[in-house]
């Protein structure tokens, strides 16, 4: 079997390296002996195929040797020590980086997938060759996916399209990216794949004739310009055509640029010279001219693109690039090894690695592997937006990026000290969406206390979000956690609730989505350092509690009372010694007409007689109740609604002052949709009539549209 790739190896590696590769081949072959693939083939055909892909990419012999060995730790009795002894530390590191975490038990496939990807990215940061082996491994597995079950086919194809193909694109390895995407399409949408295969191939002769015409015309331009170069046509891969059809809502007949013509020349000057002469020959389509030479993509791809229309109305795309640019476009980061003597290529390699380094810089701010994976997927999928620094440097950001994303892309401290931004010389809000070509300037201040927690909802890139969280994570020490939890417990108690009853796994899951927190501890710490207000947490929890609990119950004055005729409180007619609670759904107060409801295991809950929750209850569980004794002071809540600019707080405060009432708490918000201000007050009263007087006094103000007890 070694003879099948020996010819490729002999062309690419010197004798000493060939010996190591042969040794790795024989070592892995023996380890996998007797193992079969789902196709029935010898399992070892897989490592050989992976190694062949890497030889074709021009990877160094360490990487190819690791490809032969990449499954031995996971699938055979061979240990890491065995590999280290036979092949040394460097090859062991590569094999270990690719090996899955099969020794750990996971709760779900999703958790296992996330943990594996995090491990791969950590290994990538140490040695980028790990992901190149993994891409080759996934490519061969996708080529033989037809032997697996339908469920595994769909799962692998979706995972590949979500993660592996975008990573190959990020690293500039278009050969692998395009084949992976086409193979994914074959399983995720087989009907579309078959349609494209049949219809594109049916037009191949006609298209070939047209491409030959274009190629010959361009060769004439090259000859007239005394420029040496290659010209050839290529059909775009199926997935790119499929995406365009989906995105633009077009049929295949309406996609005109199925074929691109590529021109390879020696120098950048020749690229631009040809660009101009082609536009003299054929009219370019506005908006379809792209100069990736002056502004390379983040994966360092460079080329000139233009889409033109011929005199007979046919549309096609032309790409113009140098030989070096073409090698980079085809092999991406692998070109560092294939053409490693080239200084320019080494610089390009370092720039590509900057993305990996950036990922690992901010991943420490994420709490778990699943969050890490979701962040990676978000950044991989986002199209890039190229903007400029005031000095003219190009900065690549994710789609819909804001000045906050830009600030953190420049440097973590620039983001943390950001207090404002200018776009194209004008001050703009920090939530402004940046467009291609914008010149962005960040205004910083040494006095800044750090990012606002609200920036998590404004930032679009995973990196910016992680750095904001990391800032608070550092600031949120144990003291803040304790303080925040105490503040929440005390305020819950003041509102008549037990905080432990309000916060549970389900309510926290709802809350975490709205507040951008991952754990209760993170939430406590955020409250403790005033990044999140107490009310923003409690009001959401109370609202959820009321919706999920049929009859939410408050703890009256933080104590459970027992019914008695002699104590100021509630008398349940005909019964004594019962546990009595006051319902949170209707908040009965002295003077209200009340009724008791027998709660199983919780004594009697007192509701207002007109409480909607009591309408359809079993009459047998309802008991007559009445207020008895001196009730003392008590609290009641009201809601006041006015226009967006209405001075609601002033109106209610003045009325309370006149009536000698105390405001216990205030919570307000703006309803932008209805152009209203909504403010809720908790007020301590001496008697029920005080509430009626207060409502009458406040509603006389013309700026108040509604006021009612809640």
XYZ file of C-alpha atoms in Angstrom:
710
model
C 0.000 0.000 0.000
C 2.929 2.319 0.705
C 3.903 1.995 -2.940
C 0.696 3.851 -3.882
C 1.969 7.144 -2.475
C 5.690 6.461 -2.589
C 5.996 8.207 -5.956
C 4.481 11.409 -4.510
C 6.704 11.184 -1.440
C 9.874 10.633 -3.474
C 9.176 13.789 -5.492
C 8.699 15.938 -2.410
C 11.000 14.740 0.391
C 14.724 13.933 0.744
C 15.953 10.438 1.645
C 16.197 10.955 5.410
C 12.625 12.251 5.591
C 11.371 9.418 3.379
C 12.762 6.930 5.912
C 10.757 8.537 8.721
C 7.598 8.467 6.582
C 8.075 4.797 5.739
C 8.615 3.995 9.411
C 5.405 5.864 10.342
C 3.511 4.044 7.599
C 4.617 0.574 8.790
C 4.064 1.482 12.479
C 0.463 2.613 11.857
C -0.271 -0.248 9.468
C 0.649 -2.777 12.149
C -1.347 -0.915 14.823
C -4.529 -0.863 12.674
C -4.141 -4.451 11.489
C -7.478 -6.263 11.321
C -9.591 -3.097 11.624
C -12.232 -2.342 8.980
C -13.998 0.817 7.828
C -17.774 1.065 7.352
C -17.139 0.475 3.635
C -15.526 -2.908 4.386
C -12.075 -1.697 3.352
C -9.006 -2.091 5.522
C -9.088 0.772 8.039
C -5.529 1.756 7.192
C -6.652 3.000 3.766
C -7.976 6.056 5.629
C -4.682 7.269 7.205
C -2.955 6.665 3.864
C -5.542 8.774 2.032
C -5.181 11.569 4.628
C -1.399 11.478 4.213
C -1.789 11.693 0.410
C -3.918 14.838 0.715
C -1.216 16.437 2.857
C 1.545 15.388 0.447
C -0.436 17.049 -2.363
C -0.697 20.205 -0.235
C 3.075 20.157 0.175
C 3.122 19.767 3.964
C 6.354 18.958 5.769
C 7.263 15.360 6.611
C 6.348 15.761 10.308
C 2.759 16.507 9.294
C 2.559 13.611 6.824
C 4.012 11.211 9.416
C 1.420 12.427 11.946
C -1.293 11.780 9.325
C -0.247 8.122 9.083
C -0.417 7.937 12.897
C -3.351 10.242 13.644
C -5.803 7.508 14.765
C -3.486 5.088 16.554
C -3.861 6.585 20.049
C -7.651 6.721 19.748
C -8.325 3.392 18.015
C -5.456 1.052 18.952
C -3.535 0.002 22.115
C -0.628 2.313 21.115
C 0.128 4.936 23.791
C 1.526 8.439 23.576
C 4.721 7.117 25.102
C 5.085 4.595 22.273
C 4.826 7.342 19.651
C 7.208 9.631 21.493
C 9.788 6.860 21.781
C 9.512 5.921 18.087
C 9.074 9.372 16.475
C 9.906 12.091 18.965
C 8.080 14.946 20.704
C 7.090 17.000 17.619
C 5.195 14.216 15.852
C 3.592 13.176 19.164
C 2.289 16.741 19.700
C 0.667 16.724 16.254
C -0.975 13.321 16.791
C -2.200 14.279 20.283
C -3.673 17.516 18.968
C -5.844 15.659 16.480
C -6.878 12.817 18.802
C -10.430 13.112 20.100
C -11.294 13.219 23.790
C -12.576 9.639 23.801
C -11.535 8.955 27.394
C -14.012 11.475 28.836
C -17.726 10.823 29.292
C -19.913 13.638 27.958
C -23.548 14.427 28.634
C -24.348 14.839 24.930
C -22.875 14.738 21.449
C -23.043 18.533 21.381
C -20.921 18.783 24.542
C -18.426 16.273 23.141
C -18.226 18.160 19.843
C -17.687 21.470 21.638
C -14.946 20.090 23.884
C -13.163 18.497 20.931
C -13.175 21.740 18.972
C -11.866 23.697 21.910
C -9.030 21.189 22.259
C -8.267 21.460 18.546
C -8.122 25.266 18.735
C -5.805 25.155 21.729
C -3.564 22.785 19.745
C -3.813 25.058 16.696
C -2.500 27.952 18.731
C 0.574 25.862 19.505
C 0.924 24.353 16.021
C -1.283 25.224 13.047
C -0.463 21.890 11.402
C -2.969 20.218 13.752
C -5.961 21.752 11.975
C -4.490 21.045 8.543
C -4.293 17.329 9.445
C -7.843 17.545 10.818
C -9.099 19.151 7.595
C -7.498 16.402 5.494
C -8.972 13.786 7.837
C -12.448 15.302 7.510
C -12.121 15.615 3.714
C -11.447 11.895 3.293
C -14.242 10.999 5.722
C -16.650 13.150 3.700
C -15.528 11.448 0.483
C -16.617 8.094 1.952
C -19.692 9.304 3.842
C -22.086 7.221 1.739
C -21.263 4.122 3.806
C -22.651 5.596 7.034
C -26.251 5.792 8.279
C -28.484 8.647 7.150
C -28.418 10.186 10.630
C -24.607 10.213 10.792
C -24.376 11.536 7.229
C -26.539 14.536 8.096
C -24.762 15.173 11.388
C -21.284 15.048 9.866
C -22.287 17.132 6.850
C -23.830 19.845 9.034
C -20.817 19.872 11.367
C -18.471 20.083 8.377
C -20.387 22.937 6.779
C -20.625 24.818 10.089
C -17.026 24.415 11.209
C -14.499 22.693 8.979
C -15.263 24.313 5.621
C -15.241 27.853 7.107
C -11.946 27.125 8.881
C -10.431 25.959 5.586
C -11.675 29.227 4.083
C -10.191 31.247 6.942
C -6.852 29.541 6.365
C -7.134 30.194 2.619
C -7.083 26.526 1.582
C -9.684 26.846 -1.166
C -9.034 23.368 -2.576
C -10.271 21.727 0.608
C -12.958 24.344 1.360
C -14.694 24.003 -2.012
C -14.664 20.189 -2.031
C -15.964 20.028 1.547
C -18.836 22.408 0.731
C -19.858 20.434 -2.357
C -19.785 17.149 -0.434
C -21.911 18.697 2.351
C -24.479 19.896 -0.185
C -24.688 16.362 -1.605
C -26.023 15.084 1.742
C -27.825 18.115 3.174
C -29.807 18.907 0.016
C -29.402 15.927 -2.354
C -32.138 17.126 -4.724
C -30.419 20.474 -5.277
C -27.058 18.769 -5.713
C -28.442 16.374 -8.306
C -30.223 19.219 -10.111
C -27.010 21.233 -10.349
C -24.942 18.230 -11.404
C -27.313 17.263 -14.209
C -28.082 20.756 -15.508
C -24.572 22.200 -15.317
C -23.099 19.165 -17.037
C -25.785 19.256 -19.743
C -24.591 22.738 -20.760
C -20.908 21.909 -20.536
C -20.171 21.807 -24.272
C -21.908 25.138 -24.915
C -20.154 26.744 -21.963
C -16.800 25.303 -23.017
C -17.167 26.892 -26.432
C -17.903 30.284 -24.868
C -15.015 30.002 -22.393
C -12.623 29.133 -25.226
C -13.749 32.265 -27.037
C -13.090 34.433 -23.950
C -9.725 32.766 -23.275
C -8.567 33.364 -26.851
C -9.647 37.027 -26.712
C -7.680 37.542 -23.480
C -4.624 35.804 -24.941
C -4.725 38.361 -27.766
C -4.713 41.172 -25.172
C -1.737 39.543 -23.429
C 0.175 39.245 -26.716
C -0.533 42.857 -27.708
C 0.667 43.968 -24.254
C 3.840 41.809 -24.341
C 2.762 40.108 -21.099
C 3.490 36.454 -20.426
C 0.645 34.719 -18.623
C -1.701 31.765 -18.267
C -5.414 31.977 -19.037
C -7.956 29.271 -18.245
C -11.616 28.877 -17.374
C -13.088 27.035 -14.417
C -16.641 26.181 -13.409
C -17.589 27.510 -10.001
C -18.171 24.800 -7.426
C -21.756 23.704 -6.839
C -22.153 25.112 -3.336
C -21.213 28.659 -4.363
C -23.814 28.488 -7.170
C -26.360 26.996 -4.729
C -25.775 29.820 -2.209
C -26.184 32.457 -4.904
C -29.462 30.897 -6.071
C -30.769 30.809 -2.496
C -29.541 34.306 -1.589
C -30.812 36.003 -4.732
C -33.891 33.822 -5.255
C -32.800 32.932 -8.803
C -32.995 29.820 -10.948
C -29.919 28.268 -12.523
C -30.826 29.852 -15.866
C -30.658 33.293 -14.205
C -27.123 32.748 -12.837
C -24.891 33.999 -15.625
C -21.437 33.781 -14.103
C -21.270 30.000 -13.643
C -17.784 30.113 -15.105
C -14.856 32.286 -14.101
C -11.820 32.981 -16.274
C -8.551 33.231 -14.397
C -5.440 35.061 -15.598
C -2.061 34.378 -13.963
C 0.766 36.859 -14.631
C 4.146 37.707 -13.073
C 3.727 41.118 -11.443
C 1.167 43.294 -9.689
C 1.673 46.042 -12.328
C 0.697 43.566 -15.036
C -2.469 42.696 -13.073
C -3.631 46.307 -13.091
C -2.587 46.864 -16.713
C -4.681 43.904 -17.835
C -7.560 45.011 -15.601
C -7.783 48.300 -17.492
C -7.428 46.743 -20.960
C -10.139 44.143 -20.264
C -12.507 46.933 -19.269
C -11.716 48.624 -22.582
C -12.640 45.391 -24.367
C -15.787 44.535 -22.372
C -18.061 46.639 -20.173
C -17.766 45.939 -16.438
C -20.940 45.502 -14.395
C -21.177 48.226 -11.707
C -20.716 46.963 -8.173
C -18.932 43.805 -9.313
C -15.377 45.190 -9.362
C -13.292 44.093 -6.366
C -9.673 44.894 -5.654
C -8.376 42.304 -3.201
C -4.773 43.153 -4.088
C -4.887 46.582 -2.451
C -7.155 45.301 0.352
C -6.521 41.560 0.871
C -9.097 39.408 2.618
C -8.373 38.462 6.211
C -7.080 35.065 5.036
C -4.581 37.030 2.880
C -6.336 36.150 -0.388
C -5.345 38.601 -3.148
C -6.759 38.997 -6.653
C -8.567 41.448 -8.920
C -12.169 40.469 -9.668
C -14.465 41.926 -12.278
C -17.666 40.767 -13.938
C -18.072 41.927 -17.550
C -20.605 41.601 -20.334
C -19.597 40.743 -23.913
C -20.901 42.347 -27.096
C -23.346 39.433 -27.478
C -24.759 39.973 -23.968
C -23.033 37.093 -22.168
C -21.839 37.730 -18.608
C -18.749 36.175 -17.028
C -16.283 36.774 -14.205
C -12.553 37.409 -14.616
C -9.933 36.999 -11.880
C -6.427 38.407 -12.327
C -3.560 37.561 -9.986
C 0.158 36.848 -9.831
C 1.620 33.344 -9.546
C 2.391 33.935 -5.880
C -1.183 35.105 -5.239
C -2.532 32.034 -7.025
C -0.439 29.687 -4.905
C -1.677 31.452 -1.785
C -5.295 31.247 -2.976
C -5.049 27.509 -3.694
C -2.917 26.310 -0.807
C -3.544 29.049 1.766
C -1.577 28.558 4.942
C -0.171 25.287 3.576
C 1.814 27.389 1.074
C 4.158 28.244 3.951
C 5.495 24.716 3.758
C 5.083 24.200 0.023
C 7.014 27.395 -0.809
C 8.769 27.965 2.516
C 11.849 29.586 1.009
C 9.774 32.629 0.080
C 10.116 35.533 2.581
C 6.871 37.159 1.483
C 5.079 33.874 2.071
C 6.478 33.694 5.604
C 5.025 37.138 6.381
C 1.684 36.027 4.955
C 1.825 32.943 7.192
C 2.303 35.081 10.301
C -0.661 37.283 9.352
C -2.892 34.245 8.922
C -1.874 32.976 12.346
C -2.988 36.287 13.891
C -6.604 35.105 13.708
C -5.796 31.949 15.686
C -3.836 33.949 18.233
C -6.733 36.388 18.584
C -9.185 33.530 19.175
C -7.018 32.090 21.927
C -6.539 35.548 23.454
C -10.242 36.026 24.064
C -11.354 32.426 24.623
C -10.261 32.699 28.267
C -13.222 35.007 28.831
C -15.677 32.235 27.918
C -17.027 29.932 30.572
C -17.359 26.629 28.759
C -16.617 24.775 25.556
C -20.139 25.068 24.176
C -19.995 28.865 24.472
C -16.558 28.771 22.844
C -17.858 26.688 19.915
C -20.869 28.957 19.372
C -18.574 31.994 19.360
C -16.221 30.378 16.845
C -19.130 29.463 14.579
C -20.400 33.036 14.739
C -17.073 34.469 13.640
C -16.454 31.810 10.985
C -19.801 32.384 9.350
C -19.806 36.165 9.338
C -18.799 37.872 6.130
C -16.011 40.350 6.635
C -16.314 44.125 6.398
C -13.139 46.009 5.532
C -12.716 49.400 7.211
C -9.759 51.738 7.587
C -7.826 53.257 10.472
C -7.127 57.016 10.282
C -3.658 56.055 9.011
C -5.095 54.028 6.128
C -4.501 50.527 7.527
C -7.139 47.945 6.579
C -9.031 46.284 9.450
C -11.248 43.271 8.790
C -14.389 43.016 10.946
C -17.420 40.739 11.017
C -20.614 41.694 9.198
C -22.682 44.416 10.947
C -19.715 45.290 13.180
C -19.868 48.419 15.331
C -17.176 50.819 16.602
C -16.981 48.637 19.718
C -15.906 45.642 17.603
C -13.365 47.862 15.856
C -11.959 49.166 19.153
C -11.395 45.682 20.551
C -9.930 44.518 17.242
C -7.287 47.253 17.542
C -6.401 46.365 21.143
C -8.154 45.191 24.299
C -7.241 48.367 26.185
C -8.529 50.561 23.347
C -11.877 48.811 23.768
C -11.871 49.048 27.561
C -11.027 52.787 27.481
C -13.385 53.642 24.589
C -15.731 56.565 25.300
C -16.757 57.515 21.750
C -16.138 57.012 18.036
C -15.836 58.933 14.786
C -16.744 57.419 11.414
C -15.558 59.327 8.360
C -14.720 62.286 10.612
C -18.134 62.534 12.320
C -19.080 61.541 15.847
C -21.419 58.534 15.849
C -23.149 56.398 18.509
C -21.260 53.253 19.522
C -24.042 51.051 18.118
C -23.534 52.405 14.564
C -23.201 49.654 11.946
C -19.956 50.071 10.019
C -19.874 49.845 6.221
C -17.111 48.785 3.836
C -14.599 51.608 3.379
C -15.488 53.555 6.543
C -12.608 55.352 8.253
C -12.998 54.687 11.977
C -11.391 56.517 14.882
C -11.851 55.540 18.530
C -11.851 58.170 21.263
C -10.446 56.894 24.543
C -10.159 58.296 28.056
C -7.888 57.320 30.917
C -10.775 58.169 33.230
C -12.989 55.480 31.705
C -13.999 52.860 34.269
C -14.272 50.211 31.560
C -16.857 48.868 29.126
C -20.574 49.006 29.780
C -22.352 45.690 30.204
C -24.830 46.902 27.557
C -22.017 46.660 25.001
C -22.579 42.899 24.959
C -25.798 43.573 23.066
C -24.097 46.026 20.707
C -20.918 44.105 19.848
C -21.190 41.615 16.981
C -17.852 39.795 17.115
C -17.129 36.960 19.516
C -13.771 38.522 20.319
C -15.238 41.827 21.500
C -17.917 40.098 23.589
C -15.395 37.795 25.223
C -13.080 40.703 26.076
C -15.948 42.653 27.655
C -16.873 39.605 29.740
C -13.212 39.082 30.622
C -13.034 42.664 31.927
C -15.963 42.095 34.239
C -14.761 38.629 35.150
C -11.561 40.186 36.451
C -13.449 42.931 38.272
C -16.061 40.487 39.552
C -14.260 38.852 42.428
C -15.767 36.914 45.302
C -16.703 40.093 47.171
C -18.832 41.289 44.274
C -20.553 37.926 44.032
C -21.408 37.970 47.755
C -22.529 41.585 47.615
C -24.702 41.037 44.537
C -26.389 37.966 45.987
C -27.074 39.765 49.278
C -28.549 42.750 47.428
C -30.868 40.493 45.440
C -31.961 38.515 48.504
C -32.676 41.674 50.504
C -34.655 43.352 47.723
C -36.635 40.152 47.115
C -37.438 40.087 50.839
C -38.535 43.743 50.719
C -40.898 42.853 47.886
C -42.336 39.942 49.841
C -40.531 37.086 48.083
C -37.981 34.454 48.970
C -35.150 34.830 46.419
C -34.503 31.086 46.499
C -38.072 30.496 45.270
C -37.649 32.968 42.412
C -34.329 31.665 41.073
C -34.310 28.144 39.681
C -32.657 26.513 36.622
C -35.604 27.312 34.336
C -36.036 30.947 35.412
C -32.273 31.527 35.246
C -32.126 30.133 31.703
C -34.738 32.702 30.632
C -32.955 35.432 32.552
C -29.494 34.618 31.191
C -30.657 35.120 27.606
C -31.874 38.633 28.389
C -28.961 39.735 30.566
C -26.107 38.039 28.662
C -24.857 36.123 31.700
C -23.822 32.476 31.720
C -23.931 31.514 35.407
C -25.713 32.747 38.558
C -22.299 33.678 39.988
C -21.629 35.899 36.977
C -25.003 37.548 37.511
C -24.368 38.119 41.248
C -20.984 39.655 40.480
C -22.478 41.887 37.776
C -25.082 43.141 40.265
C -22.399 43.588 42.915
C -20.316 45.905 40.742
C -23.399 47.728 39.346
C -23.009 46.370 35.821
C -26.590 45.069 36.168
C -29.244 46.657 38.386
C -31.059 44.734 41.106
C -34.435 45.607 39.581
C -33.479 44.359 36.118
C -32.943 40.928 37.677
C -35.770 40.807 40.206
C -38.556 42.176 38.044
C -37.855 39.575 35.373
C -37.719 36.766 37.948
C -40.926 37.903 39.636
C -42.694 38.191 36.295
C -41.597 34.676 35.354
C -42.590 33.378 38.809
C -46.092 34.815 38.477
C -46.562 33.308 35.023
C -45.273 29.873 35.970
C -46.929 29.621 39.425
C -50.767 29.315 39.290
C -51.164 31.458 42.404
C -47.936 33.296 43.240
C -47.740 33.927 46.932
C -45.980 36.699 48.811
C -44.714 36.339 52.345
C -46.633 38.964 54.284
C -44.157 41.220 56.084
C -41.585 38.437 55.610
C -43.476 36.356 58.213
C -46.169 33.691 58.033
C -49.072 34.687 60.249
C -51.462 32.347 61.976
C -55.142 33.369 61.990
C -56.360 34.774 65.283
C -59.159 36.979 66.504
C -56.896 38.901 68.833
C -54.017 39.889 66.571
C -54.141 42.609 63.925
C -54.395 40.704 60.654
C -56.872 38.343 58.994
C -59.568 36.206 60.560
C -60.647 33.083 58.684
C -64.260 32.649 59.762
C -64.999 29.454 61.593
C -61.350 28.309 61.831
C -58.245 29.197 63.830
C -54.566 28.324 64.005
C -54.173 28.232 60.220
C -51.095 29.347 58.306
C -52.085 32.496 56.432
C -50.281 33.939 53.401
C -51.149 36.866 51.162
C -51.370 36.243 47.416
C -48.885 38.025 45.164
C -51.265 37.996 42.192
C -53.734 40.516 43.682
C -51.849 41.916 46.730
C -54.760 42.292 49.180
C -54.440 45.177 51.650
C -56.534 46.169 54.682
C -59.907 47.436 53.562
C -60.122 45.133 50.539
C -62.963 42.635 50.405
C -61.057 39.348 50.855
C -61.523 35.589 50.696
C -59.380 32.653 51.823
C -58.248 29.889 49.496
C -57.076 26.554 50.926
C -53.643 25.811 49.399
C -52.635 22.161 49.687
C -49.854 21.905 52.257
C -49.575 25.706 52.593
C -52.521 26.672 54.769
C -54.735 29.490 53.538
C -53.827 32.058 50.916
C -55.716 35.337 51.183
C -56.888 36.872 47.892
C -59.007 39.888 47.054
C -62.552 38.656 46.425
C -62.447 40.079 42.898
C -59.116 38.362 42.068
C -59.401 36.819 38.556
C -57.665 33.671 39.822
C -60.570 32.962 42.180
C -63.372 33.055 39.600
C -63.258 29.408 38.568
C -61.921 27.835 41.770
C -63.613 25.005 43.645
C -66.094 26.660 46.060
C -65.293 23.947 48.574
C -61.753 25.355 48.939
C -62.911 28.956 49.532
C -63.303 30.317 53.080
C -64.817 33.566 54.289
C -62.208 35.980 55.651
C -62.109 39.461 57.148
C -59.625 41.986 58.469
C -59.398 42.291 62.235
C -57.569 44.478 64.742
C -55.255 47.401 64.074
C -53.494 46.761 60.775
C -50.780 49.404 61.213
C -48.957 50.553 58.072
C -48.716 48.435 54.926
C -47.306 48.732 51.406
C -49.136 48.799 48.099
C -47.929 49.092 44.501
C -49.292 51.359 41.791
C -48.473 51.784 38.147
C -48.464 55.259 36.568
C -48.430 55.801 32.791
C -47.709 59.017 30.925
C -46.050 60.451 27.832
C -42.362 59.789 27.113
C -41.379 63.145 28.670
C -43.989 63.151 31.454
C -42.590 64.179 34.908
C -44.233 61.154 36.576
C -41.766 60.922 39.457
C -42.263 64.600 40.353
C -46.082 64.288 40.245
C -46.219 61.221 42.495
C -43.530 62.524 44.885
C -45.392 65.827 45.380
C -48.686 64.026 45.986
C -47.088 61.678 48.543
C -45.492 64.624 50.342
C -48.852 66.402 50.625
C -50.539 63.257 51.977
C -47.640 62.326 54.287
C -46.981 59.010 52.525
C -43.618 57.272 52.059
C -42.340 55.967 48.711
C -40.591 52.623 49.361
C -39.324 51.829 45.851
C -39.529 53.095 42.262
C -38.975 51.258 38.988
C -39.550 52.762 35.538
C -39.098 52.118 31.853
C -39.805 53.666 28.449
C -42.231 51.894 26.103
C -40.778 53.233 22.829
C -43.344 51.401 20.709
C -46.273 53.212 22.337
C -44.313 56.387 23.218
C -45.055 56.010 26.931
C -43.279 56.203 30.258
C -44.315 53.503 32.736
C -43.326 53.879 36.396
C -44.210 51.532 39.254
C -44.198 52.812 42.877
C -44.406 50.889 46.138
C -45.898 53.187 48.772
C -46.384 52.725 52.521
C -49.957 53.591 53.584
C -51.747 53.979 56.922
C -55.233 53.156 55.648
C -56.837 52.141 52.367
C -58.394 55.578 51.892
C -54.868 57.032 51.534
C -54.471 55.092 48.280
C -57.738 56.447 46.864
C -56.698 59.998 47.770
C -53.281 59.507 46.154
C -54.730 58.119 42.914
C -57.266 60.964 42.693
C -54.572 63.585 43.263
C -52.093 62.148 40.719
C -54.612 61.559 37.928
C -55.623 65.241 38.013
C -52.266 66.047 36.375
C -52.739 66.391 32.583
C -49.466 64.562 31.795
C -50.765 61.339 33.422
C -52.737 59.070 31.088
C -53.441 56.226 33.535
C -52.846 55.226 37.165
C -53.959 52.048 38.888
C -53.104 49.674 41.684
C -51.174 46.514 40.815
